[in-house]
Coordinates of C-alpha atoms in Angstrom, one line a residue:
X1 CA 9.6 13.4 -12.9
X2 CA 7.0 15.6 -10.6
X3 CA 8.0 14.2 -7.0
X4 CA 5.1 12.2 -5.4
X5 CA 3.8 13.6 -1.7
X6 CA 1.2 11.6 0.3
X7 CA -0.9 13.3 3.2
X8 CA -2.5 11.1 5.6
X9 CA -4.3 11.3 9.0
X10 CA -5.6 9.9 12.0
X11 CA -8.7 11.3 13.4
X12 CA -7.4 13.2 16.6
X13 CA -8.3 11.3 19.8
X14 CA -10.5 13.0 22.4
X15 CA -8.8 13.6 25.9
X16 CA -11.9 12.9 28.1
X17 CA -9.9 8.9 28.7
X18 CA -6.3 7.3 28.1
X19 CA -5.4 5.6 24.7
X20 CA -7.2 2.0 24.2
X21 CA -6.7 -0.4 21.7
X22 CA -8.9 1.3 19.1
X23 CA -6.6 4.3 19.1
X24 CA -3.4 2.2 18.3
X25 CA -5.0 0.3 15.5
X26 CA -5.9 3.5 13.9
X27 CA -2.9 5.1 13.8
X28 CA -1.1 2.1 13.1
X29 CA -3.0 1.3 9.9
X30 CA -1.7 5.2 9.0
X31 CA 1.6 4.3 10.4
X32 CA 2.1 1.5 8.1
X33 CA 0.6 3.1 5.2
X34 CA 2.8 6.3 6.2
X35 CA 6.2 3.7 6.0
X36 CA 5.1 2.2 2.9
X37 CA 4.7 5.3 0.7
X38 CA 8.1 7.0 1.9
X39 CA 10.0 3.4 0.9
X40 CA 8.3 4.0 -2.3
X41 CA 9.7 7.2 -3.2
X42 CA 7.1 9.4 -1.8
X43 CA 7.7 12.9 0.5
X44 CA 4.8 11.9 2.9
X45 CA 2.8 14.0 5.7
X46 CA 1.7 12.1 8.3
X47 CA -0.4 13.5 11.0
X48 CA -2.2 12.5 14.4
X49 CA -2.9 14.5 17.7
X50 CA -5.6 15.3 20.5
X51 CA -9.3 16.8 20.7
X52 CA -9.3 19.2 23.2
X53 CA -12.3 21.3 23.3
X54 CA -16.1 20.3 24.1
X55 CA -18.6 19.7 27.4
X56 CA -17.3 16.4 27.7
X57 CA -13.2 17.4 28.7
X58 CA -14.7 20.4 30.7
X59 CA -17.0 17.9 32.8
X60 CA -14.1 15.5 32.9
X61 CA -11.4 18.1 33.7
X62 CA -14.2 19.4 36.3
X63 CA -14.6 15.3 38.0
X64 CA -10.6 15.0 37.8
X65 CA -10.3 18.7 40.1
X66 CA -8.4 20.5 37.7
X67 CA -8.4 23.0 35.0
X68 CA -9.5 21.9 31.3
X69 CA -5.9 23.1 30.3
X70 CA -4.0 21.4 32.7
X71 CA -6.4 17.8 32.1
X72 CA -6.1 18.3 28.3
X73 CA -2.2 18.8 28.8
X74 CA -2.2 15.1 30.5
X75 CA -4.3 13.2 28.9
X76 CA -2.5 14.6 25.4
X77 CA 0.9 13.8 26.8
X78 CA -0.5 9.9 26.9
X79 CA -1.4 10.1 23.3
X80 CA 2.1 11.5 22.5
X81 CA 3.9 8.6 24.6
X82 CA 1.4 5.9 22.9
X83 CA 2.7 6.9 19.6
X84 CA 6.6 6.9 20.8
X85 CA 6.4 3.3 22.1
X86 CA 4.4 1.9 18.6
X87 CA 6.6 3.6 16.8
X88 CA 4.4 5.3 15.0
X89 CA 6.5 7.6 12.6
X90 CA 3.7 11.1 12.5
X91 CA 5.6 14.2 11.0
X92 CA 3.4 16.1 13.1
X93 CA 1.3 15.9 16.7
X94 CA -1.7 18.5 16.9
X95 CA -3.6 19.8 19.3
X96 CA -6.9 22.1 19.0
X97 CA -5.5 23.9 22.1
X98 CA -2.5 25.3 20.1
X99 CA -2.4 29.5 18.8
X100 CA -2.2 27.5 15.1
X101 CA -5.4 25.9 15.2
X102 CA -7.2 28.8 16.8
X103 CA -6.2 31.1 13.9
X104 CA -7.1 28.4 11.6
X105 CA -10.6 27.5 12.8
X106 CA -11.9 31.0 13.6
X107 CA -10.1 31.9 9.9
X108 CA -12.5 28.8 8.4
X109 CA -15.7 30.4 10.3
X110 CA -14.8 33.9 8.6
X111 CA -14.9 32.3 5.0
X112 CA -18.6 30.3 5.9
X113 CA -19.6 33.8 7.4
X114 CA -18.4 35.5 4.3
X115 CA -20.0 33.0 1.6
X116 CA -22.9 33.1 3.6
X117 CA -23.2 29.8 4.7
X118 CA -23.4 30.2 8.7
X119 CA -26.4 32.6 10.2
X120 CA -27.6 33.1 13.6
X121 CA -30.7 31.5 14.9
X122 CA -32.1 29.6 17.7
X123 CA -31.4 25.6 18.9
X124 CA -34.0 22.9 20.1
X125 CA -33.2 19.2 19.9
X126 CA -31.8 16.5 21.5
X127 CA -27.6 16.7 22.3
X128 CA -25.8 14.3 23.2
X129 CA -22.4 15.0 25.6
X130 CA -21.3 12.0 25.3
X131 CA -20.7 12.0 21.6
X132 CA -20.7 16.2 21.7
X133 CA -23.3 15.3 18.6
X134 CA -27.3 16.4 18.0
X135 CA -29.4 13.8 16.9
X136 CA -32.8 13.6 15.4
X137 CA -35.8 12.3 17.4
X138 CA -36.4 9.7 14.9
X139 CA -32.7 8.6 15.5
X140 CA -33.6 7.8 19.7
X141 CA -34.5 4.8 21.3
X142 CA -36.1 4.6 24.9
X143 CA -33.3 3.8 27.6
X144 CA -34.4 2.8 31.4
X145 CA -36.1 5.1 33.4
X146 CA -37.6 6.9 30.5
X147 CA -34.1 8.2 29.6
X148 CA -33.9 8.6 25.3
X149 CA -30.6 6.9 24.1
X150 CA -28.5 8.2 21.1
X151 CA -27.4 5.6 18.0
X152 CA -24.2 5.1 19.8
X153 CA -26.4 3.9 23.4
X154 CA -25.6 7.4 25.1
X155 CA -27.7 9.4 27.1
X156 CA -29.1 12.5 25.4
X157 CA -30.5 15.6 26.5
X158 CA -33.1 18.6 25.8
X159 CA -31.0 21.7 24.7
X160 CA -32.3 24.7 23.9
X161 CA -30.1 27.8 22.9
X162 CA -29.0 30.6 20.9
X163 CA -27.0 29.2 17.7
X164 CA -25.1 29.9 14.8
X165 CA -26.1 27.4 11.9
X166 CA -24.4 26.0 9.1
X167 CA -26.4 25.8 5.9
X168 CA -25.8 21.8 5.5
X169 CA -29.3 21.3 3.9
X170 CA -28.1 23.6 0.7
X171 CA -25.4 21.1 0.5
X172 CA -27.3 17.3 0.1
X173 CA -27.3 17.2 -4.0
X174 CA -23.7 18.5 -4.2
X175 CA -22.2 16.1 -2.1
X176 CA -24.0 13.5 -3.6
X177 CA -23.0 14.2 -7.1
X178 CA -19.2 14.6 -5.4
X179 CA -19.8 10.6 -4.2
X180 CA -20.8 9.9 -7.7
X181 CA -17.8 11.7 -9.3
X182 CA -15.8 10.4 -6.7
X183 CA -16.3 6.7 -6.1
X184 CA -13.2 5.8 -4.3
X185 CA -13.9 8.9 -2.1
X186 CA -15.2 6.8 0.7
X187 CA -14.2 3.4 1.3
X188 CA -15.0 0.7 1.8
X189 CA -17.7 0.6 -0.3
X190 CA -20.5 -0.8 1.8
X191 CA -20.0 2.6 4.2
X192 CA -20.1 4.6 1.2
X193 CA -23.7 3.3 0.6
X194 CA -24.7 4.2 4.2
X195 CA -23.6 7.4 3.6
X196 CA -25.5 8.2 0.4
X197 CA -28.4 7.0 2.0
X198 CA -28.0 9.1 4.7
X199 CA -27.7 12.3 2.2
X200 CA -29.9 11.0 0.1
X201 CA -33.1 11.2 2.7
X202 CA -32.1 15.1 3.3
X203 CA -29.8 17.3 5.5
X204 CA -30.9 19.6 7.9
X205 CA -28.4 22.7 9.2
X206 CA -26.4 22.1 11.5
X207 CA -25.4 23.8 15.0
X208 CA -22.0 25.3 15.1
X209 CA -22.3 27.0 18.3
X210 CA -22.7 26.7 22.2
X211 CA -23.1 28.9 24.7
X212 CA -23.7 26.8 27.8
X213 CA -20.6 26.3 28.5
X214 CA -17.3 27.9 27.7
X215 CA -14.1 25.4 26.8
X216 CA -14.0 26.0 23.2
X217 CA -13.1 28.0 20.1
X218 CA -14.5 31.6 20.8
X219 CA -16.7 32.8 17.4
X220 CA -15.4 35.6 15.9
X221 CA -17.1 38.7 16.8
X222 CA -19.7 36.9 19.1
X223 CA -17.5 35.2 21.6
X224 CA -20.8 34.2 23.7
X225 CA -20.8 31.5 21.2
X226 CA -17.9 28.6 21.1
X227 CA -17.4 26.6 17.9
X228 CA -19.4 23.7 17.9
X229 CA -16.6 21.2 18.8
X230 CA -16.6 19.1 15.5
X231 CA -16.0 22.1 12.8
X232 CA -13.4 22.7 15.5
X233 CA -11.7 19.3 15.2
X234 CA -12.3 18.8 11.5
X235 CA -10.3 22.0 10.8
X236 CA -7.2 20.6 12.3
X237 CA -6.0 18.5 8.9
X238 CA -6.0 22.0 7.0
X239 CA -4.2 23.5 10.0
X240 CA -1.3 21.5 9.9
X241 CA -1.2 21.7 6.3
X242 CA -0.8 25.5 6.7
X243 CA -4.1 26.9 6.1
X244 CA -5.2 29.2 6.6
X245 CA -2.0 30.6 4.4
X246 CA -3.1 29.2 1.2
X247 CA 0.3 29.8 -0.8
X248 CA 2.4 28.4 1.8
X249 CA 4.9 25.8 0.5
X250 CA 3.0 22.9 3.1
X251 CA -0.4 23.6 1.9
X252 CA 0.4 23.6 -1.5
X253 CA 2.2 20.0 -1.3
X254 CA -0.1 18.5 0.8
X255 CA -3.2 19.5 0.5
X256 CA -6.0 18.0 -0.3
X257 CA -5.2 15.4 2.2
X258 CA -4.5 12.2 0.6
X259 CA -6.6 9.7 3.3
X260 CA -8.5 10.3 6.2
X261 CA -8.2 7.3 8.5
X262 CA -11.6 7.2 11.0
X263 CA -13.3 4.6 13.2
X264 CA -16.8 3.8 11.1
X265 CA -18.5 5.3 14.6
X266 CA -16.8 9.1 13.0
X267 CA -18.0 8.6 9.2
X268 CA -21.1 10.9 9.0
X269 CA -18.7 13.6 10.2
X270 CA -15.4 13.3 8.1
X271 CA -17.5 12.3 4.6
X272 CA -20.6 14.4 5.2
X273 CA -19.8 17.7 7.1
X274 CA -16.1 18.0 6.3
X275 CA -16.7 18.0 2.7
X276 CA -19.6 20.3 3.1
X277 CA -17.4 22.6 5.4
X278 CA -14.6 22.4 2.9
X279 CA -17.0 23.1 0.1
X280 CA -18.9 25.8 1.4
X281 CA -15.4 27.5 2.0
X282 CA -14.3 27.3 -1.4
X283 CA -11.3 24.7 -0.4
X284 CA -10.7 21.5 -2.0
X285 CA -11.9 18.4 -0.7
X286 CA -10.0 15.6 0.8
X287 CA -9.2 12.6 -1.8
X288 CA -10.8 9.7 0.8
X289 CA -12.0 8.5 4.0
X290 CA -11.3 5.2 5.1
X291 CA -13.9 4.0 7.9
X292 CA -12.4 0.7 9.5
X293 CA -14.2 -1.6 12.3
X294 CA -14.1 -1.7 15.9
X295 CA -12.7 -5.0 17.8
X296 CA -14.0 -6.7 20.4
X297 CA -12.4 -9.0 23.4
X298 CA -12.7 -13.1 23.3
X299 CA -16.1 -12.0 21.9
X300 CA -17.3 -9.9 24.2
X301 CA -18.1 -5.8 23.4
X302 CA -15.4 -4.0 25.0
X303 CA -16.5 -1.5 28.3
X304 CA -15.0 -0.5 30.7
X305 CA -18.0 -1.3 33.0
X306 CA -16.7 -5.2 32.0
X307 CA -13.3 -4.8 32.9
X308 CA -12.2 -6.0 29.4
X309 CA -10.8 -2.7 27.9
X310 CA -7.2 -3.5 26.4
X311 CA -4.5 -1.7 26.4
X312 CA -1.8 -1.3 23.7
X313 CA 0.9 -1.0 26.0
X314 CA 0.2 -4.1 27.7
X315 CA 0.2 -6.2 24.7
X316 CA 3.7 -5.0 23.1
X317 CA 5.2 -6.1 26.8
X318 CA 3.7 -9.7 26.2
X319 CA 3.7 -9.9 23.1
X320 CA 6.4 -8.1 21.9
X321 CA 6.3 -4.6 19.7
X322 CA 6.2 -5.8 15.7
X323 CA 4.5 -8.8 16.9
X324 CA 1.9 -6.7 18.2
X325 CA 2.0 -4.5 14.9
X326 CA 1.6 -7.6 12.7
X327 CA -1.3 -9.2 14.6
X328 CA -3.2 -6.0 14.4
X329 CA -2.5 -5.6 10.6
X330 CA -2.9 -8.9 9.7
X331 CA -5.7 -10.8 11.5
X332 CA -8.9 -9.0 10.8
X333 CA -9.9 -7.9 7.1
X334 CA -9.4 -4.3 7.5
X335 CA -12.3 -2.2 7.6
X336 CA -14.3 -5.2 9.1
X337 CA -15.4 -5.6 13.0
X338 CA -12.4 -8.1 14.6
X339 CA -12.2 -9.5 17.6
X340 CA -9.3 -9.8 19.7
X341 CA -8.5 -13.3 20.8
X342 CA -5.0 -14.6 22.9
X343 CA -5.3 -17.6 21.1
X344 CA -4.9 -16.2 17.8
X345 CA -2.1 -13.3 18.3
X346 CA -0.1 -16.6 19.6
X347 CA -1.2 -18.2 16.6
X348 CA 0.0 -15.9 14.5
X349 CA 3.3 -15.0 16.0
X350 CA 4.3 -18.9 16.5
X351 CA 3.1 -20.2 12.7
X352 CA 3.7 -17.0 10.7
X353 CA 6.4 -15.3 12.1
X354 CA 8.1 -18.0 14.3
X355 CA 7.6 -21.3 12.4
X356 CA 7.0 -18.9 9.4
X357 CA 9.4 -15.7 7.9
X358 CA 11.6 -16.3 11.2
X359 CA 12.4 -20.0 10.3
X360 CA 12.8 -19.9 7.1
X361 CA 15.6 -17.1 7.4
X362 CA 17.2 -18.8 10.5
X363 CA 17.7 -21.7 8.2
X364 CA 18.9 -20.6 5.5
X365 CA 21.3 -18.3 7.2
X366 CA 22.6 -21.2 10.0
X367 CA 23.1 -23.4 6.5
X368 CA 25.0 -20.8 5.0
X369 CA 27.0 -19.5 7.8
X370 CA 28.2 -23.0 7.9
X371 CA 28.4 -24.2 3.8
X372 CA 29.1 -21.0 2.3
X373 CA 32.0 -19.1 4.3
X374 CA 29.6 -17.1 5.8
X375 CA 28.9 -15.2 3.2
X376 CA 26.0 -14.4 0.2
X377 CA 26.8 -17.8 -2.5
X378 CA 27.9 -17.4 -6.2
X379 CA 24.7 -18.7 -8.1
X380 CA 25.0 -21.0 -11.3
X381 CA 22.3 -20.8 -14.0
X382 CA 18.4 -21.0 -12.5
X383 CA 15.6 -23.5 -13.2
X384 CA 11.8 -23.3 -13.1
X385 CA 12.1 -23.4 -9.8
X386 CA 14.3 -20.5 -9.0
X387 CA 12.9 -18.7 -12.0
X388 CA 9.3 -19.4 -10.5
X389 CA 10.7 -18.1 -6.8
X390 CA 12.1 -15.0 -8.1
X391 CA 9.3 -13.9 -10.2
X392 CA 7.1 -14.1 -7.1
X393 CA 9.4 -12.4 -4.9
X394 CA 9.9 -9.4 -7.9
X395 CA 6.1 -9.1 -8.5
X396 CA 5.3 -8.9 -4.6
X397 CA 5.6 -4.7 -4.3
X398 CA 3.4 -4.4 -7.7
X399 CA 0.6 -6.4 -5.4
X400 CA 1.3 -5.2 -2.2
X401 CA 1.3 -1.6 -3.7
X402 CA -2.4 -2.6 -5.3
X403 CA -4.0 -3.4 -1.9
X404 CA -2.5 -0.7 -0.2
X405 CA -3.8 1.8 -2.0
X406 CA -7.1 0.7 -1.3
X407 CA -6.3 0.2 2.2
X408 CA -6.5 -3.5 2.1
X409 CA -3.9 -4.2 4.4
X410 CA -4.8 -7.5 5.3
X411 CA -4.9 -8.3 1.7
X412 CA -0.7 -7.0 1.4
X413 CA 0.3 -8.9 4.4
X414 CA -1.4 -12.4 2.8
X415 CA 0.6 -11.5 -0.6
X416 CA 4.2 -10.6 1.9
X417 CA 2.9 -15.0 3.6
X418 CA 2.3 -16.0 0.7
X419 CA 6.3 -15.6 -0.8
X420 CA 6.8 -16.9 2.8
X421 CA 4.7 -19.7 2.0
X422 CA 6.4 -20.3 -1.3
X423 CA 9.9 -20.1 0.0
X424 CA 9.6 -22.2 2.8
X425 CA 8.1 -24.9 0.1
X426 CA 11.0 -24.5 -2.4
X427 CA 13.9 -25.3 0.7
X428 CA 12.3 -28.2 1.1
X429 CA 11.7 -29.4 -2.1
X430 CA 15.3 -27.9 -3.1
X431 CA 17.2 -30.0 0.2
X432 CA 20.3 -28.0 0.5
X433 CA 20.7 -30.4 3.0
X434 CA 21.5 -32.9 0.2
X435 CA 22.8 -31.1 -2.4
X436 CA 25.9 -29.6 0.0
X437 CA 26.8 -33.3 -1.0
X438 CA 25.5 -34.7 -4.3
X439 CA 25.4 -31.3 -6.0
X440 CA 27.8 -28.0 -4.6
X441 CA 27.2 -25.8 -7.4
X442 CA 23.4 -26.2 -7.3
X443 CA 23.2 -25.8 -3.5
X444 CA 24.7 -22.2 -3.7
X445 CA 22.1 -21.9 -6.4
X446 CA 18.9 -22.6 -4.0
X447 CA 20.8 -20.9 -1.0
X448 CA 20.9 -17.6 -3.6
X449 CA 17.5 -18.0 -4.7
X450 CA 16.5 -17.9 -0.8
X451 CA 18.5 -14.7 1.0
X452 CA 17.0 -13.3 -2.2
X453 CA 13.4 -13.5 -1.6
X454 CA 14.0 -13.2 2.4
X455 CA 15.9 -9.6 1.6
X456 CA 13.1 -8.6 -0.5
X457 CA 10.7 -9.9 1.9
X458 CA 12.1 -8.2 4.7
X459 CA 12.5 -5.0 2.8
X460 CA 8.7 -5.3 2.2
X461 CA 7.9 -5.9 6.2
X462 CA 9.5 -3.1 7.5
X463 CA 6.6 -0.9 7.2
X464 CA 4.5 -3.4 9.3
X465 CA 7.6 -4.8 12.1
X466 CA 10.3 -2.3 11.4
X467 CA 12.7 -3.5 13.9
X468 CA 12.1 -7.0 13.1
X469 CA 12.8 -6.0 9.3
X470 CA 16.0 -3.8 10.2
X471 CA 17.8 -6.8 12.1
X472 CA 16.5 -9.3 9.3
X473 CA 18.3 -6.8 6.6
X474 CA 21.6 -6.7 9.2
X475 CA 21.8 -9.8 9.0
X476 CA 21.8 -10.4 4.7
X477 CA 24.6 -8.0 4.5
X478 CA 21.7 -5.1 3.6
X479 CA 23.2 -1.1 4.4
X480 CA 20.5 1.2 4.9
X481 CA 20.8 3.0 1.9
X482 CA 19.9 0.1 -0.2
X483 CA 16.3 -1.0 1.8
X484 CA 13.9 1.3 -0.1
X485 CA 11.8 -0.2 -2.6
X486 CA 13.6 1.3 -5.1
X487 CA 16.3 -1.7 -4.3
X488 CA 13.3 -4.7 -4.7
X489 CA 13.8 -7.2 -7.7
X490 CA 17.0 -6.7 -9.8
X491 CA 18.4 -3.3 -8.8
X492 CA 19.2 -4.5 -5.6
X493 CA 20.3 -8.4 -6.1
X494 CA 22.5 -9.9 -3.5
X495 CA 26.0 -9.6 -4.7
X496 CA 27.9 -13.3 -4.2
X497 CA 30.8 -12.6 -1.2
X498 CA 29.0 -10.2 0.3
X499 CA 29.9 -11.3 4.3
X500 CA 26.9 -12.5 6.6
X501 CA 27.0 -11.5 9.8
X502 CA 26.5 -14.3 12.6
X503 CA 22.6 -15.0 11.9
X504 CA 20.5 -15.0 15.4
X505 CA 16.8 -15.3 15.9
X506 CA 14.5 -12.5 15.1
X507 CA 11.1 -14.1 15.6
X508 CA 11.1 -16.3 18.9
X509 CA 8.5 -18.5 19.7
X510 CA 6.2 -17.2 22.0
X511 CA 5.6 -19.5 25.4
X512 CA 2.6 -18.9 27.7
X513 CA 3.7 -18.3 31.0
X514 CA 2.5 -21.0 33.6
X515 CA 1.7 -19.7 36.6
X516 CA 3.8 -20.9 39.5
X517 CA 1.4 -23.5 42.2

């Protein structure tokens, strides 16, 4: 059997700010995704890192007193300890500082140079710092005080310079025949169709170089130019992969990247001028870009002029860390706008996991702690019922698997409530309760049918909460070896005597606290 590899990214974060919100749900989508793929058998890549070059860290670095290497070594050293505390599981952490990228990007330039798709010429247009990005003047809108705005509401500016150019507009009916050989290349679908539109009503070169200021990627053989920050920071998926050594054993696993995860404001970059880039160069092109939404606060846009900015960190110490994981996953439809709300991650954590997955193995476990001898029961022949409860639970990583690889995470985690749903129905219906008197044999039966769809569902959570899902497998007499998916459905059935440790809670109930008068 050929073995199965997975390559997936974040975008990496710029260092002009500390990580926000939006940073953590994007790599924790990738995270997730990342988890789920190596449970089910695949050798998996996953990357994330820092942005380090451009006007805007020099200006910041420049405001904050110190050198652009020193800022950048900061500001990425937040980004690393963001993904340490959400767990985030990255193989690798980049930044477009290191001797690896520089060799890789100035490598890339050599190959556009050489299939004579970069030439040197002169700039004149609008630039925004802000977003290090040009824009067109039909694109502006009038600010206050006469000041033109980009798209995105920043300021923009006249620049006019010597620059090296990419050949972009040679590129429009290429890339739009790739789209329509490729139509799960971007996703989902209703950014795809702003994307073809945008190709569609023509490409104009693009800049590559600067030479008004001077923290960047030198260009080969002209270093009064810097790379144009975005073919710099686009580069960095091949340079982890290995490029630009071709043969080597990374590249050749990994690349084309599987998925390239990017906020919707990043699109036009990763599914218009990467491809382009990567064309152009003769490389292959990345199998998809995912463009998800941005959240907002109690309804409210989230600035830091409002005060209303939040941060992950903050959350995981009131909220608690899978808590945190599962709100984000599972509240908003992913790749829609979502708005963050107290109200509903207490919601969720009380009804679904509390009341929800928690209760239902608190019970179960408690029952048979007490009924059974503390250990899994010997079932008797199954009914409808427990046929009914089984199938659901053994068809749940066939589903799951379906949404996932269309990035419809929010989709998976209703499929993983719905079994809770289910299960939490057939206790009920099924009364232990009772049958520990009118009916022993049967009762073992139900209490079977139950640790076996709470094992499989909290072998199926753990990419979401994985220490959550760790205790929950302690606790059903799961080892570690036996908690891939490769275990779900009848390979990995609960064998009757297996011993069950003491059960404790793994989901509490979470309890504003009132402030003291």
């Amino acid at each position: 059997m050929t073995h199965k590899n997975y390559y997936i990214t974040t975008p990496i974060y710029y260092v002009n700010d500390k990580p926000h919100i939006g940073h953590a749900y994007t790599s924790l989508a990738c995270d997730v995704l990342a988890r789920f793929k190596r449970l089910d058998g695949y050798d998996v890549m996953f990357l994330t890192g820092t942005d380090e070059h451009g006007q805007k860290v020099e200006k910041s670095a420049e405001a904050a007193g110190i050198d652009p290497k020193t800022f950048c070594d900061r500001v990425s050293l937040s980004f690393r300890d963001l993904a340490k505390t959400m767990n985030f599981s990255n193989d690798d952490f980049i930044r477009t500082t290191e001797t690896r990228h520089v060799t890789a990007v100035q490598a890339l330039w050599q190959q556009l140079v050489a299939s004579g798709n970069i030439y040197l010429g002169d700039y004149a247009g609008w630039y925004a710092v802000r977003d290090e990005a040009f824009y067109q003047e039909d694109e502006l809108t009038d600010g206050p005080n006469g000041q033109k705005l980009a798209p995105s509401g920043a300021p923009v500016e006249w620049v006019k310079e010597p620059s090296y150019f990419f050949r972009l507009s040679a590129w429009g009916d290429r890339l739009i025949k790739f789209y329509e050989d490729n139509p799960g290349f971007i996703l989902p679908t209703s950014r795809r169709n702003e994307v073809m539109s945008f190709v569609k009503g023509g490409l104009k070169d693009l800049s590559v170089s600067r030479t008004t200021f001077k923290w960047g990627i030198p260009v080969p053989g002209d270093e009064a130019h810097i790379m144009y920050v975005w073919l710099d920071a686009l580069t960095n998926y091949i340079t982890a992969a290995g490029y630009p050594d071709t043969e080597s054993a990374t590249y050749t696993k990994f690349w084309p990247a599987d998925l390239h995860m990017v906020g919707k404001d990043i699109l036009r970059f990763h599914a218009v001028y990467w491809p382009a880039f990567l064309m152009a160069a003769d490389l292959p092109v990345q199998k998809r870009v995912f463009a998800h939404g941005w959240w907002t606060n109690e309804g409210q846009k989230i600035s830091k002029s409002l005060g209303n900015v939040i941060d992950p960190l903050k959350l995981i110490e009131e909220y608690g860390l899978d808590q945190t994981r599962y709100f984000l996953m599972r509240e908003v439809p992913f790749g829609n706008d979502g708005d963050f709300r107290k109200a509903a991650v207490v919601g969720r954590i009380n009804s679904e996991l509390a009341n929800g997955f928690g209760n239902l193995a608190q019970r179960t476990l408690s029952f048979c702690a007490k009924n059974t001898n503390a250990s899994v029961p010997a079932p008797g022949p199954l009914n409808d019922a427990d046929d009914a409860l089984l199938a659901q639970a053994d068809s749940l990583i066939e589903q799951m698997r379906a949404s996932l690889d269309e990035q419809s995470i929010h989709v998976a985690l209703q499929q993983w409530f719905d079994l809770v749903d289910a299960a939490n129905k057939y206790i009920d219906v099924e009364a232990p309760w009772t049958l520990r008197k009118t009916d022993p044999a049967r009762m073992q039966t139900v209490l079977w049918c139950l640790l076996e769809a709470i094992r499989q569902l909290a072998i199926l959570s753990q990419p979401f909460m994985p220490q959550a899902s760790a205790k929950m497998l302690e606790q059903l007499g799961v080892s570690e070896a036996a908690r891939s998916f490769a275990h779900l459905g009848e390979p990995g059935r609960l064998r009757a005597g297996t011993p069950l440790p003491t059960p404790q809670g793994v989901f509490p109930r979470h309890v504003e606290a009132v402030a003291s008068v």
